[in-house]
Amino acid sequence: MAQETLPDRPPASGPAAPDGGPGAAGRPGRAARLGRRLRRFLRTGGRAGWPRTVVVIAAGLALCLAFPPFDLTPLAFPAVAALTLAVRGQAARTGAWLGFLAGAAFFLPALDGLIPVGPDAWAVLSLVEALYFVPMGAAIALVTRLPGWPLWTAGLWVGQEALRGRVPFGGFPWARLAFSQTDTPLTPYASLGGAPLVTFLTALIGGLLAFAALAAWRLRPSRRGAADGADGTRPETAGRGDHEPTGEEPARAPGAPGRRRAAVSAAIALAVAGAVTGAGALIPTPSDGPRVTVAVIQGNVPRLGLDFLGQRKAVLNNHVKATHELAAEIRARKVARPQLVVWPENSSDLDPYTEPDAYRAIDGAVKDVGVPVLVGALTDTPDRKKVENRGIVWDPVTGPGDYYVKRHPVPFGEYLPFRDVLTKIIKRFELIPRDFAKGTRSGVMRLGPVDIGDVICFEVAYDKEVRDVARGRILVVQTNNATYGRTSLPPQQIAMSRLRAVEHGRTILVAATSGISAIVAPDGRMIDRSREFVPDIQVASVPERSERTLADRLGEWPEWVLVVLGIGALCAAAWTTVSKNEEN
């Protein structure tokens, strides 16, 4: 067969013609071509177009406003709906691009508390987190071609968070959808299926709103009429790949039966969303149980300007002083005598096992208050090669006893992956001279009359770590938020603690060096809450509970079922798309 030639196409290679004709050296180089393609990609919004680009950026910003400190929780639903509508019916690559834009618009403001660590660290982590929205955006673009797609898109949200909370370096599950719903009718669902179920239902309601919006859109008078193709696409756009036929768009202006079906579809979607929301209020969240009096100490941190060693001493002295003040108030009968006291993480950065002054200061404060105190301290490992972030049970008679070592140290903050390479490239990492050791034991310990379950700092964001210590009758979160003070991170951590209280049916004591410290009831109510950067002493009578919630008994099963739901739908959508392409 003779090869067909294209007369207007220049040769792919060969020497430049002397006369500057076809193949001359004036042909743009590879860098110029790549630059043109990049500019065209950005100009067209990754083939999505500027309207969709603007929509997904607005969706990401709206989702951020649903989280603390803004607490505009209802915005989570239209944010999810807007993202879903923007990627619905698009090619997978377009959905991926739109997903990244939405993720960047969400995480950059949501994680602004990391700016004090360094603007570069904040930007890098935020954009890395946004990358998890890339596969989710592509997957939503595919599964929205299936019937019942609000269910499948909700499963994809759970899948995205499951991956983000595990990979890499143990993941970073901050700013999950569930953590925007810690004081809403959806909160009680945490006691049934944990944070994954709350995320699923939040995304489901958003998907149902998108479904209802589409149904309402079909009620409008169509201007396309018979000019549209049979699959709902215009002839001039068919086959381009940017708009994938879904089978849900009418080819012509809907008649009366079509309008009725659209109206019924919208009404059903809204009714289901309302039912899901209303049913949450019917789920019981018990808060009864034997009472125990507890105290939370927030000693505060010194003002800037002190040298490092002096500041470490000042932090310890602040917590020692606040505990002596509590003891004085007890003797004056101004407050009830607590049965246990909790200090925050890093309340002593001086190792009390090797620093006699630190030991005497802590022991004197504990003896003065007369009850066991959970002390947060940094200690050396026996070989002195690493540091342990400990919560130590300090008894007024026997001194330091049982302890918990943080099992999930912060990568690039408390330990440095690829240390030999990174310290040569980034000099800032020299500020981490030793890695923190990873604990191996559960944080369930006896503190006074009750068993407590201790987690340290951002471990409260991890389902597995908190579930493991929920065998305790009271949960404790020891944290040091001084670096992130007056940013979004401390109130977000409190929101997580409130959800965990409901999820496990436990009182939660949050002790922070500089705030926010809090006492949270098992039903999520705030019993007490401190301001930031002030000393604070909180004393309250709270319930201790041993009953396990359904979420405790089911463990990770709800999460994996919902993940499989999303993955199964994605496989079905991919198979359907391939089958249609083969038929065409």
Coordinates of C-alpha atoms in Angstrom, one line a residue:
M1 CA 0.0 0.0 0.0
A2 CA 1.4 3.4 -1.0
Q3 CA 2.2 5.7 2.0
E4 CA -0.1 8.7 2.2
T5 CA 1.8 12.0 2.4
L6 CA 0.8 15.3 4.1
P7 CA 2.1 18.1 1.8
D8 CA 1.8 20.8 4.4
R9 CA 3.7 18.9 7.2
P10 CA 7.4 19.7 7.6
P11 CA 9.8 16.8 7.8
A12 CA 10.3 15.4 11.3
S13 CA 14.0 15.5 11.1
G14 CA 16.9 16.2 8.8
P15 CA 19.3 19.1 8.1
A16 CA 18.1 22.6 7.8
A17 CA 17.5 23.7 4.2
P18 CA 20.0 26.4 3.1
D19 CA 17.3 28.6 1.9
G20 CA 15.4 28.6 5.1
G21 CA 12.5 26.5 3.7
P22 CA 11.0 23.4 5.3
G23 CA 13.3 22.1 8.1
A24 CA 15.1 25.4 8.5
A25 CA 16.7 26.2 11.9
G26 CA 13.9 28.6 12.6
R27 CA 11.7 25.8 13.9
P28 CA 11.0 26.3 17.7
G29 CA 13.1 24.4 20.0
R30 CA 11.9 21.9 22.6
A31 CA 12.0 24.4 25.5
A32 CA 9.9 26.9 23.5
R33 CA 7.3 24.3 22.6
L34 CA 7.1 23.2 26.2
G35 CA 6.7 26.8 27.3
R36 CA 3.9 27.4 24.8
R37 CA 2.1 24.2 25.9
L38 CA 2.4 25.2 29.6
R39 CA 1.0 28.7 28.8
R40 CA -1.9 27.2 26.8
F41 CA -2.5 24.7 29.7
L42 CA -2.7 27.5 32.3
R43 CA -4.7 29.8 30.0
T44 CA -7.4 27.1 29.4
G45 CA -7.4 25.9 33.0
G46 CA -6.0 22.5 32.0
R47 CA -8.7 22.1 29.4
A48 CA -11.3 22.8 32.1
G49 CA -11.8 26.5 31.2
W50 CA -11.8 29.4 33.6
P51 CA -15.4 29.0 34.8
R52 CA -14.7 25.6 36.3
T53 CA -11.3 26.7 37.5
V54 CA -12.9 29.6 39.4
V55 CA -15.6 27.3 40.8
V56 CA -13.1 24.7 42.3
I57 CA -10.9 27.4 43.8
A58 CA -14.0 29.0 45.4
A59 CA -15.0 25.5 46.6
G60 CA -11.6 25.0 48.3
L61 CA -11.8 28.3 50.0
A62 CA -15.4 27.7 51.2
L63 CA -14.3 24.3 52.5
C64 CA -11.6 26.0 54.6
L65 CA -14.2 28.3 56.1
A66 CA -16.1 25.3 57.4
F67 CA -13.1 24.5 59.7
P68 CA -12.0 26.3 62.8
P69 CA -11.4 29.1 63.6
F70 CA -14.1 30.2 61.1
D71 CA -16.5 27.4 62.0
L72 CA -18.9 28.1 59.1
T73 CA -19.6 24.4 59.2
P74 CA -22.6 24.4 56.7
L75 CA -20.2 25.6 54.0
A76 CA -18.7 22.1 53.8
F77 CA -21.8 20.8 51.9
P78 CA -21.9 23.4 49.1
A79 CA -18.1 23.2 48.8
V80 CA -18.2 19.5 48.1
A81 CA -21.2 20.0 45.8
A82 CA -19.4 22.7 43.8
L83 CA -16.3 20.6 43.3
T84 CA -18.4 17.7 42.3
L85 CA -20.3 19.7 39.7
A86 CA -17.1 21.2 38.3
V87 CA -15.5 17.9 37.6
R88 CA -18.6 15.9 36.7
G89 CA -18.5 14.6 33.1
Q90 CA -15.0 15.9 32.5
A91 CA -12.1 13.9 31.2
A92 CA -10.2 12.2 34.0
R93 CA -7.1 14.4 33.4
T94 CA -9.2 17.5 33.7
G95 CA -10.8 16.3 36.9
A96 CA -7.3 15.7 38.3
W97 CA -6.2 19.3 37.5
L98 CA -9.4 20.7 39.0
G99 CA -8.9 18.5 42.1
F100 CA -5.4 19.8 42.6
L101 CA -6.6 23.4 42.3
A102 CA -9.4 22.8 44.9
G103 CA -6.9 21.1 47.2
A104 CA -4.4 23.9 47.0
A105 CA -7.1 26.5 47.6
F106 CA -8.2 24.5 50.7
F107 CA -5.0 23.4 52.3
L108 CA -3.0 26.7 51.9
P109 CA -5.3 28.7 54.2
A110 CA -6.3 25.7 56.3
L111 CA -2.7 24.9 57.3
D112 CA -1.6 28.5 57.7
G113 CA -0.6 27.7 61.3
L114 CA 2.6 26.2 59.8
I115 CA 3.8 29.6 58.6
P116 CA 5.8 30.3 61.8
V117 CA 7.8 27.1 61.1
G118 CA 8.7 28.6 57.7
P119 CA 6.7 29.8 54.7
D120 CA 8.5 27.3 52.5
A121 CA 7.5 24.4 54.8
W122 CA 3.9 25.6 54.9
A123 CA 3.7 25.9 51.1
V124 CA 5.4 22.6 50.5
L125 CA 3.2 20.6 52.9
S126 CA 0.0 22.3 51.7
L127 CA 0.7 21.6 48.1
V128 CA 1.8 18.0 48.9
E129 CA -1.6 17.5 50.7
A130 CA -3.3 19.1 47.6
L131 CA -1.8 16.3 45.5
Y132 CA -4.1 13.8 47.2
F133 CA -7.1 15.6 45.6
V134 CA -5.6 14.8 42.1
P135 CA -6.6 11.1 42.0
M136 CA -9.9 12.0 43.8
G137 CA -10.7 14.6 41.2
A138 CA -10.0 12.2 38.4
A139 CA -12.1 9.5 40.0
I140 CA -15.0 11.8 40.7
A141 CA -15.0 12.8 37.0
L142 CA -15.4 9.1 36.1
V143 CA -17.9 7.9 38.8
T144 CA -20.3 10.7 38.2
R145 CA -21.2 9.0 34.9
L146 CA -22.7 6.1 37.0
P147 CA -26.3 6.1 38.5
G148 CA -26.3 6.9 42.2
W149 CA -23.1 8.8 41.9
P150 CA -23.5 10.8 45.2
L151 CA -22.8 7.5 47.1
W152 CA -19.7 6.8 45.0
T153 CA -18.2 10.2 45.3
A154 CA -18.6 10.1 49.1
G155 CA -16.7 6.8 49.2
L156 CA -13.9 8.5 47.2
W157 CA -13.6 11.2 49.8
V158 CA -13.1 8.5 52.5
G159 CA -10.5 6.8 50.3
Q160 CA -8.6 10.0 49.8
E161 CA -8.4 10.7 53.5
A162 CA -7.5 7.1 54.3
L163 CA -4.5 7.3 51.9
R164 CA -3.5 10.8 53.1
G165 CA -3.6 9.7 56.7
R166 CA -1.2 6.8 56.1
V167 CA 1.3 7.7 53.3
P168 CA 4.1 8.7 53.4
F169 CA 5.8 8.6 56.8
G170 CA 2.6 7.6 58.5
G171 CA 0.5 10.3 56.8
F172 CA -0.9 13.6 57.8
P173 CA -4.7 13.3 58.5
W174 CA -5.2 16.9 59.4
A175 CA -8.2 18.8 58.0
R176 CA -10.4 15.8 57.2
L177 CA -14.0 16.5 56.3
A178 CA -15.1 15.0 59.6
F179 CA -13.2 17.5 61.6
S180 CA -15.4 20.3 60.2
Q181 CA -18.5 18.7 61.7
T182 CA -17.6 18.5 65.4
D183 CA -20.6 20.4 66.6
T184 CA -23.3 19.6 64.1
P185 CA -26.1 17.0 63.8
L186 CA -23.6 14.8 62.0
T187 CA -21.3 14.6 65.1
P188 CA -23.2 11.7 66.8
Y189 CA -22.5 9.5 63.8
A190 CA -18.9 9.3 65.0
S191 CA -20.0 6.9 67.8
L192 CA -21.2 4.5 65.1
G193 CA -18.5 4.6 62.4
G194 CA -15.9 7.0 63.6
A195 CA -14.4 9.9 61.7
P196 CA -14.6 8.0 58.3
L197 CA -18.4 7.7 58.6
V198 CA -18.7 11.4 59.4
T199 CA -16.6 12.3 56.4
F200 CA -18.7 10.0 54.2
L201 CA -22.0 11.5 55.3
T202 CA -20.6 15.1 54.9
A203 CA -19.5 14.3 51.3
L204 CA -22.8 12.4 50.6
I205 CA -24.9 15.5 51.6
G206 CA -22.7 17.6 49.3
G207 CA -23.2 15.1 46.5
L208 CA -26.9 15.1 47.0
L209 CA -27.0 18.9 46.9
A210 CA -25.1 18.6 43.5
F211 CA -27.6 16.0 42.3
A212 CA -30.5 18.2 43.3
A213 CA -28.9 21.2 41.6
L214 CA -28.6 19.3 38.4
A215 CA -32.2 18.1 38.5
A216 CA -33.3 21.7 39.1
W217 CA -31.2 22.8 36.2
R218 CA -33.1 20.4 33.9
L219 CA -36.3 22.2 34.7
R220 CA -35.2 25.3 32.9
P221 CA -36.4 26.0 29.3
S222 CA -33.7 24.6 27.0
R223 CA -32.4 26.8 24.2
R224 CA -30.6 24.0 22.5
G225 CA -33.6 22.0 21.3
A226 CA -33.1 19.6 18.5
A227 CA -29.7 21.0 17.6
D228 CA -28.2 18.9 20.4
G229 CA -27.1 15.4 19.8
A230 CA -28.9 12.3 21.1
D231 CA -26.4 12.0 24.0
G232 CA -26.9 15.5 25.2
T233 CA -23.7 16.9 23.6
R234 CA -23.5 19.5 20.9
P235 CA -22.4 18.2 17.6
E236 CA -19.4 20.6 17.5
T237 CA -18.1 19.3 20.9
A238 CA -18.8 15.6 20.5
G239 CA -15.7 13.4 20.6
R240 CA -13.4 16.1 22.1
G241 CA -13.1 14.2 25.3
D242 CA -13.5 17.3 27.5
H243 CA -17.2 16.6 28.0
E244 CA -18.0 12.9 28.5
P245 CA -21.6 12.0 27.9
T246 CA -23.3 10.9 31.1
G247 CA -26.7 9.9 29.8
E248 CA -28.3 12.3 32.3
E249 CA -28.7 15.4 30.2
P250 CA -31.8 15.7 28.0
A251 CA -31.3 16.0 24.3
R252 CA -34.3 18.4 24.0
A253 CA -36.3 20.7 26.3
P254 CA -38.0 18.4 28.7
G255 CA -41.7 17.9 28.4
A256 CA -44.1 17.7 31.3
P257 CA -43.1 14.1 32.2
G258 CA -39.5 15.0 32.1
R259 CA -40.0 18.1 34.3
R260 CA -41.9 16.0 36.8
R261 CA -39.1 13.4 37.0
A262 CA -36.5 16.2 37.4
A263 CA -38.6 17.8 40.2
V264 CA -39.1 14.5 41.9
S265 CA -35.4 13.7 41.7
A266 CA -34.5 17.0 43.2
A267 CA -37.0 16.6 46.0
I268 CA -35.8 13.0 46.8
A269 CA -32.1 14.1 46.9
L270 CA -33.0 17.0 49.3
A271 CA -35.2 14.7 51.4
V272 CA -32.4 12.1 51.8
A273 CA -29.9 14.9 52.7
G274 CA -32.4 16.2 55.3
A275 CA -33.0 12.7 56.7
V276 CA -29.3 12.0 57.1
T277 CA -28.9 15.3 58.9
G278 CA -32.0 14.8 61.1
A279 CA -31.2 11.2 62.0
G280 CA -28.0 12.3 63.6
A281 CA -29.9 14.2 66.3
L282 CA -31.6 10.9 67.2
I283 CA -28.4 9.0 67.9
P284 CA -27.8 8.9 71.7
T285 CA -24.6 10.3 73.0
P286 CA -24.5 9.2 76.7
S287 CA -22.6 11.4 79.1
D288 CA -23.3 9.7 82.4
G289 CA -21.0 7.7 84.6
P290 CA -19.2 7.7 87.9
R291 CA -17.8 11.1 88.6
V292 CA -14.1 12.0 89.1
T293 CA -12.7 15.5 89.8
V294 CA -9.9 16.4 87.4
A295 CA -7.6 19.4 86.9
V296 CA -5.8 20.6 83.8
I297 CA -2.8 23.0 84.1
Q298 CA -1.8 25.5 81.5
G299 CA 1.4 27.1 82.7
N300 CA 1.9 29.3 79.6
V301 CA 5.3 30.0 77.9
P302 CA 7.6 33.0 78.5
R303 CA 7.8 36.0 76.2
L304 CA 10.2 35.9 73.3
G305 CA 13.8 37.0 73.9
L306 CA 14.9 34.5 76.5
D307 CA 17.8 32.1 75.5
F308 CA 16.9 28.5 74.8
L309 CA 18.0 27.1 78.2
G310 CA 16.3 29.9 80.1
Q311 CA 13.1 29.4 78.2
R312 CA 13.1 25.7 79.0
K313 CA 13.5 26.5 82.7
A314 CA 10.8 29.2 82.5
V315 CA 8.3 26.8 80.9
L316 CA 8.8 24.2 83.7
N317 CA 8.7 26.9 86.4
N318 CA 5.4 28.2 85.0
H319 CA 3.8 24.8 85.4
V320 CA 5.3 24.3 88.8
K321 CA 4.0 27.7 89.9
A322 CA 0.5 27.0 88.5
T323 CA 0.4 23.7 90.4
H324 CA 1.4 25.4 93.6
E325 CA -1.4 27.9 93.0
L326 CA -3.9 25.1 92.6
A327 CA -2.7 23.5 95.9
A328 CA -3.2 26.9 97.6
E329 CA -6.7 27.2 96.2
I330 CA -7.5 23.7 97.4
R331 CA -6.4 24.6 100.9
A332 CA -8.4 27.7 100.8
R333 CA -11.4 25.7 99.7
K334 CA -11.8 27.8 96.6
V335 CA -11.9 24.7 94.4
A336 CA -12.6 21.0 95.0
R337 CA -9.6 18.8 95.5
P338 CA -8.9 17.0 92.2
Q339 CA -8.2 13.3 92.1
L340 CA -5.7 13.7 89.2
V341 CA -3.9 16.5 87.5
V342 CA -2.7 16.8 83.9
W343 CA 0.3 18.8 82.6
P344 CA 0.8 19.4 78.9
E345 CA 3.4 18.1 76.5
N346 CA 6.9 19.7 77.0
S347 CA 5.9 21.1 80.3
S348 CA 9.4 20.1 81.2
D349 CA 12.0 20.1 78.4
L350 CA 14.6 19.4 81.1
D351 CA 15.0 15.6 81.6
P352 CA 13.8 15.1 85.2
Y353 CA 15.7 11.8 85.4
T354 CA 19.1 13.5 84.8
E355 CA 18.4 17.1 85.9
P356 CA 18.2 17.2 89.7
D357 CA 16.7 20.8 89.7
A358 CA 13.9 19.7 87.3
Y359 CA 13.2 16.6 89.4
R360 CA 13.0 18.6 92.7
A361 CA 10.7 21.2 91.1
I362 CA 8.3 18.7 89.7
D363 CA 8.3 16.5 92.8
G364 CA 7.7 19.5 95.1
A365 CA 4.7 20.6 93.1
V366 CA 3.2 17.1 93.0
K367 CA 3.7 16.7 96.7
D368 CA 2.1 20.1 97.3
V369 CA -1.1 19.2 95.3
G370 CA -1.1 15.8 96.9
V371 CA -2.5 13.8 93.9
P372 CA -0.9 12.0 90.9
V373 CA 0.1 14.3 88.1
L374 CA 0.7 13.4 84.4
V375 CA 3.8 15.3 83.5
G376 CA 4.9 15.9 79.9
A377 CA 8.7 15.8 79.6
L378 CA 11.5 15.3 77.1
T379 CA 13.9 12.6 78.2
D380 CA 17.0 10.9 76.8
T381 CA 17.0 7.3 75.7
P382 CA 19.4 5.1 77.6
D383 CA 22.0 5.4 74.9
R384 CA 21.5 9.2 74.7
K385 CA 21.3 9.0 70.9
K386 CA 17.6 9.9 70.7
V387 CA 14.9 11.8 72.7
E388 CA 11.7 10.5 74.1
N389 CA 8.5 12.6 74.3
R390 CA 7.0 11.2 77.5
G391 CA 3.8 11.5 79.5
I392 CA 5.0 10.4 83.0
V393 CA 2.7 9.4 85.9
W394 CA 4.2 11.2 88.9
D395 CA 3.0 10.1 92.3
P396 CA 3.3 12.4 95.3
V397 CA 4.7 9.5 97.4
T398 CA 6.6 7.3 95.0
G399 CA 7.7 9.8 92.4
P400 CA 7.9 9.1 88.6
G401 CA 6.4 5.7 87.6
D402 CA 4.6 4.5 84.5
Y403 CA 5.0 6.5 81.3
Y404 CA 3.9 6.7 77.7
V405 CA 6.3 7.6 74.8
K406 CA 4.8 9.3 71.8
R407 CA 4.4 6.7 69.1
H408 CA 3.9 9.0 66.1
P409 CA 6.7 11.7 66.2
V410 CA 6.4 14.4 63.6
P411 CA 8.5 13.8 60.5
F412 CA 10.8 16.7 59.7
G413 CA 9.9 18.2 63.0
E414 CA 10.7 15.5 65.7
Y415 CA 12.7 13.2 63.5
L416 CA 14.4 13.7 60.1
P417 CA 14.0 11.1 57.3
F418 CA 17.0 10.9 55.0
R419 CA 19.1 12.8 57.6
D420 CA 22.5 12.3 55.9
V421 CA 21.2 13.8 52.7
L422 CA 18.9 16.5 53.9
T423 CA 21.2 18.1 56.4
K424 CA 23.7 18.8 53.6
I425 CA 21.0 20.5 51.5
I426 CA 18.9 22.3 54.1
K427 CA 20.8 23.9 56.9
R428 CA 17.7 24.5 59.0
F429 CA 17.5 20.8 59.7
E430 CA 20.7 21.1 61.8
L431 CA 18.2 22.4 64.4
I432 CA 17.1 18.8 64.8
P433 CA 20.4 17.3 66.1
R434 CA 18.7 14.2 67.4
D435 CA 15.7 12.2 66.3
F436 CA 12.8 11.5 68.7
A437 CA 12.4 7.8 69.4
K438 CA 9.1 6.1 68.5
G439 CA 7.2 4.6 71.4
T440 CA 6.1 1.0 71.3
R441 CA 3.6 0.8 74.2
S442 CA -0.1 1.9 74.5
G443 CA -0.8 5.1 76.4
V444 CA -3.3 3.4 78.8
M445 CA -2.0 4.1 82.3
R446 CA -3.3 4.3 85.8
L447 CA -3.5 7.9 87.0
G448 CA -5.0 8.2 90.5
P449 CA -8.4 6.4 90.7
V450 CA -8.8 5.8 86.9
D451 CA -7.2 4.4 83.9
I452 CA -6.5 7.1 81.3
G453 CA -5.6 6.8 77.6
D454 CA -2.9 9.3 76.7
V455 CA -2.0 10.6 73.2
I456 CA 0.4 13.4 72.5
C457 CA -0.1 16.4 70.3
F458 CA -1.1 15.6 66.7
E459 CA -1.7 11.9 67.5
V460 CA -5.3 13.0 68.2
A461 CA -5.8 13.2 64.4
Y462 CA -5.1 9.5 63.9
D463 CA -8.0 7.1 64.3
K464 CA -5.8 4.1 65.2
E465 CA -3.8 5.8 68.0
V466 CA -6.9 7.2 69.7
R467 CA -8.9 4.0 69.3
D468 CA -6.1 2.0 70.9
V469 CA -6.1 4.1 74.1
A470 CA -9.9 4.4 74.3
R471 CA -9.8 1.4 76.6
G472 CA -9.0 4.0 79.3
R473 CA -12.0 5.6 81.1
I474 CA -10.8 9.1 80.4
L475 CA -8.8 10.3 77.4
V476 CA -5.9 12.8 77.6
V477 CA -4.4 14.9 74.9
Q478 CA -1.0 16.5 75.9
T479 CA 0.1 19.1 73.5
N480 CA 2.5 22.0 73.0
N481 CA 1.0 24.6 70.6
A482 CA 3.3 27.5 71.5
T483 CA 4.9 27.6 68.0
Y484 CA 1.5 27.7 66.3
G485 CA -0.2 30.1 68.8
R486 CA -3.0 32.3 67.5
T487 CA -3.3 30.4 64.2
S488 CA -5.9 27.9 62.9
L489 CA -4.1 24.8 64.3
P490 CA -5.0 25.0 68.1
P491 CA -8.8 25.4 67.5
Q492 CA -8.6 22.7 64.9
Q493 CA -7.0 20.4 67.4
I494 CA -9.8 21.2 69.9
A495 CA -12.3 20.3 67.2
M496 CA -10.7 16.9 66.7
S497 CA -10.8 16.3 70.4
R498 CA -14.5 17.0 70.5
L499 CA -15.1 14.5 67.7
R500 CA -13.0 11.9 69.5
A501 CA -15.0 12.4 72.7
V502 CA -18.2 11.5 70.9
E503 CA -16.5 8.7 68.9
H504 CA -15.4 6.9 72.0
G505 CA -17.8 8.1 74.5
R506 CA -15.1 9.5 76.8
T507 CA -14.3 12.7 78.6
I508 CA -11.2 14.2 77.0
L509 CA -8.7 16.4 78.9
V510 CA -6.7 18.6 76.6
A511 CA -3.6 20.1 78.3
A512 CA -1.6 22.7 76.3
T513 CA 1.4 24.7 77.3
S514 CA 0.0 28.0 76.0
G515 CA -3.5 27.0 74.9
I516 CA -6.0 25.9 73.9
S517 CA -6.6 23.7 76.9
A518 CA -10.0 22.2 77.4
I519 CA -12.2 19.7 79.3
V520 CA -14.6 18.0 76.9
A521 CA -17.6 15.9 77.9
P522 CA -18.3 12.5 76.3
D523 CA -21.1 14.0 74.3
G524 CA -18.7 16.7 72.8
R525 CA -19.8 19.6 75.0
M526 CA -17.2 22.0 76.1
I527 CA -17.0 22.0 79.9
D528 CA -14.1 24.4 80.1
R529 CA -11.8 26.1 77.6
S530 CA -8.8 28.3 78.1
R531 CA -7.6 31.4 76.2
E532 CA -4.2 31.3 74.5
F533 CA -1.0 32.6 76.1
V534 CA -2.4 33.0 79.6
P535 CA -1.9 30.7 82.7
D536 CA -5.0 28.7 83.4
I537 CA -6.2 26.2 85.9
Q538 CA -9.3 24.1 85.1
V539 CA -11.0 22.0 87.7
A540 CA -14.2 20.0 87.0
S541 CA -16.1 16.9 88.0
V542 CA -16.4 14.7 84.9
P543 CA -17.8 11.2 84.1
E544 CA -15.5 8.3 83.7
R545 CA -16.9 5.7 81.3
S546 CA -16.0 2.1 80.4
E547 CA -18.8 1.3 77.9
R548 CA -17.5 0.9 74.4
T549 CA -19.2 2.6 71.4
L550 CA -20.1 0.8 68.3
A551 CA -17.2 2.6 66.5
D552 CA -14.8 1.1 69.0
R553 CA -16.2 -2.4 68.4
L554 CA -16.1 -2.1 64.6
G555 CA -12.6 -0.6 64.5
E556 CA -11.4 0.1 61.0
W557 CA -14.2 -1.9 59.3
P558 CA -16.4 1.1 58.4
E559 CA -13.5 2.9 56.8
W560 CA -12.5 0.0 54.6
V561 CA -16.0 -0.7 53.6
L562 CA -16.5 2.9 52.5
V563 CA -13.1 2.9 50.7
V564 CA -14.0 -0.3 48.8
L565 CA -17.4 1.3 47.9
G566 CA -15.5 4.2 46.2
I567 CA -12.9 2.0 44.5
G568 CA -15.5 -0.4 43.3
A569 CA -17.5 2.4 41.7
L570 CA -14.3 3.7 40.1
C571 CA -13.5 0.3 38.6
A572 CA -17.1 0.1 37.2
A573 CA -16.9 3.6 35.7
A574 CA -13.5 2.8 34.1
W575 CA -14.8 -0.4 32.6
T576 CA -18.0 1.3 31.3
T577 CA -15.9 4.0 29.7
V578 CA -13.5 1.5 28.0
S579 CA -16.5 -0.5 26.8
K580 CA -18.1 2.6 25.3
N581 CA -14.9 3.6 23.6
E582 CA -14.5 0.1 22.1
E583 CA -18.1 0.2 20.8
N584 CA -17.5 3.6 19.1

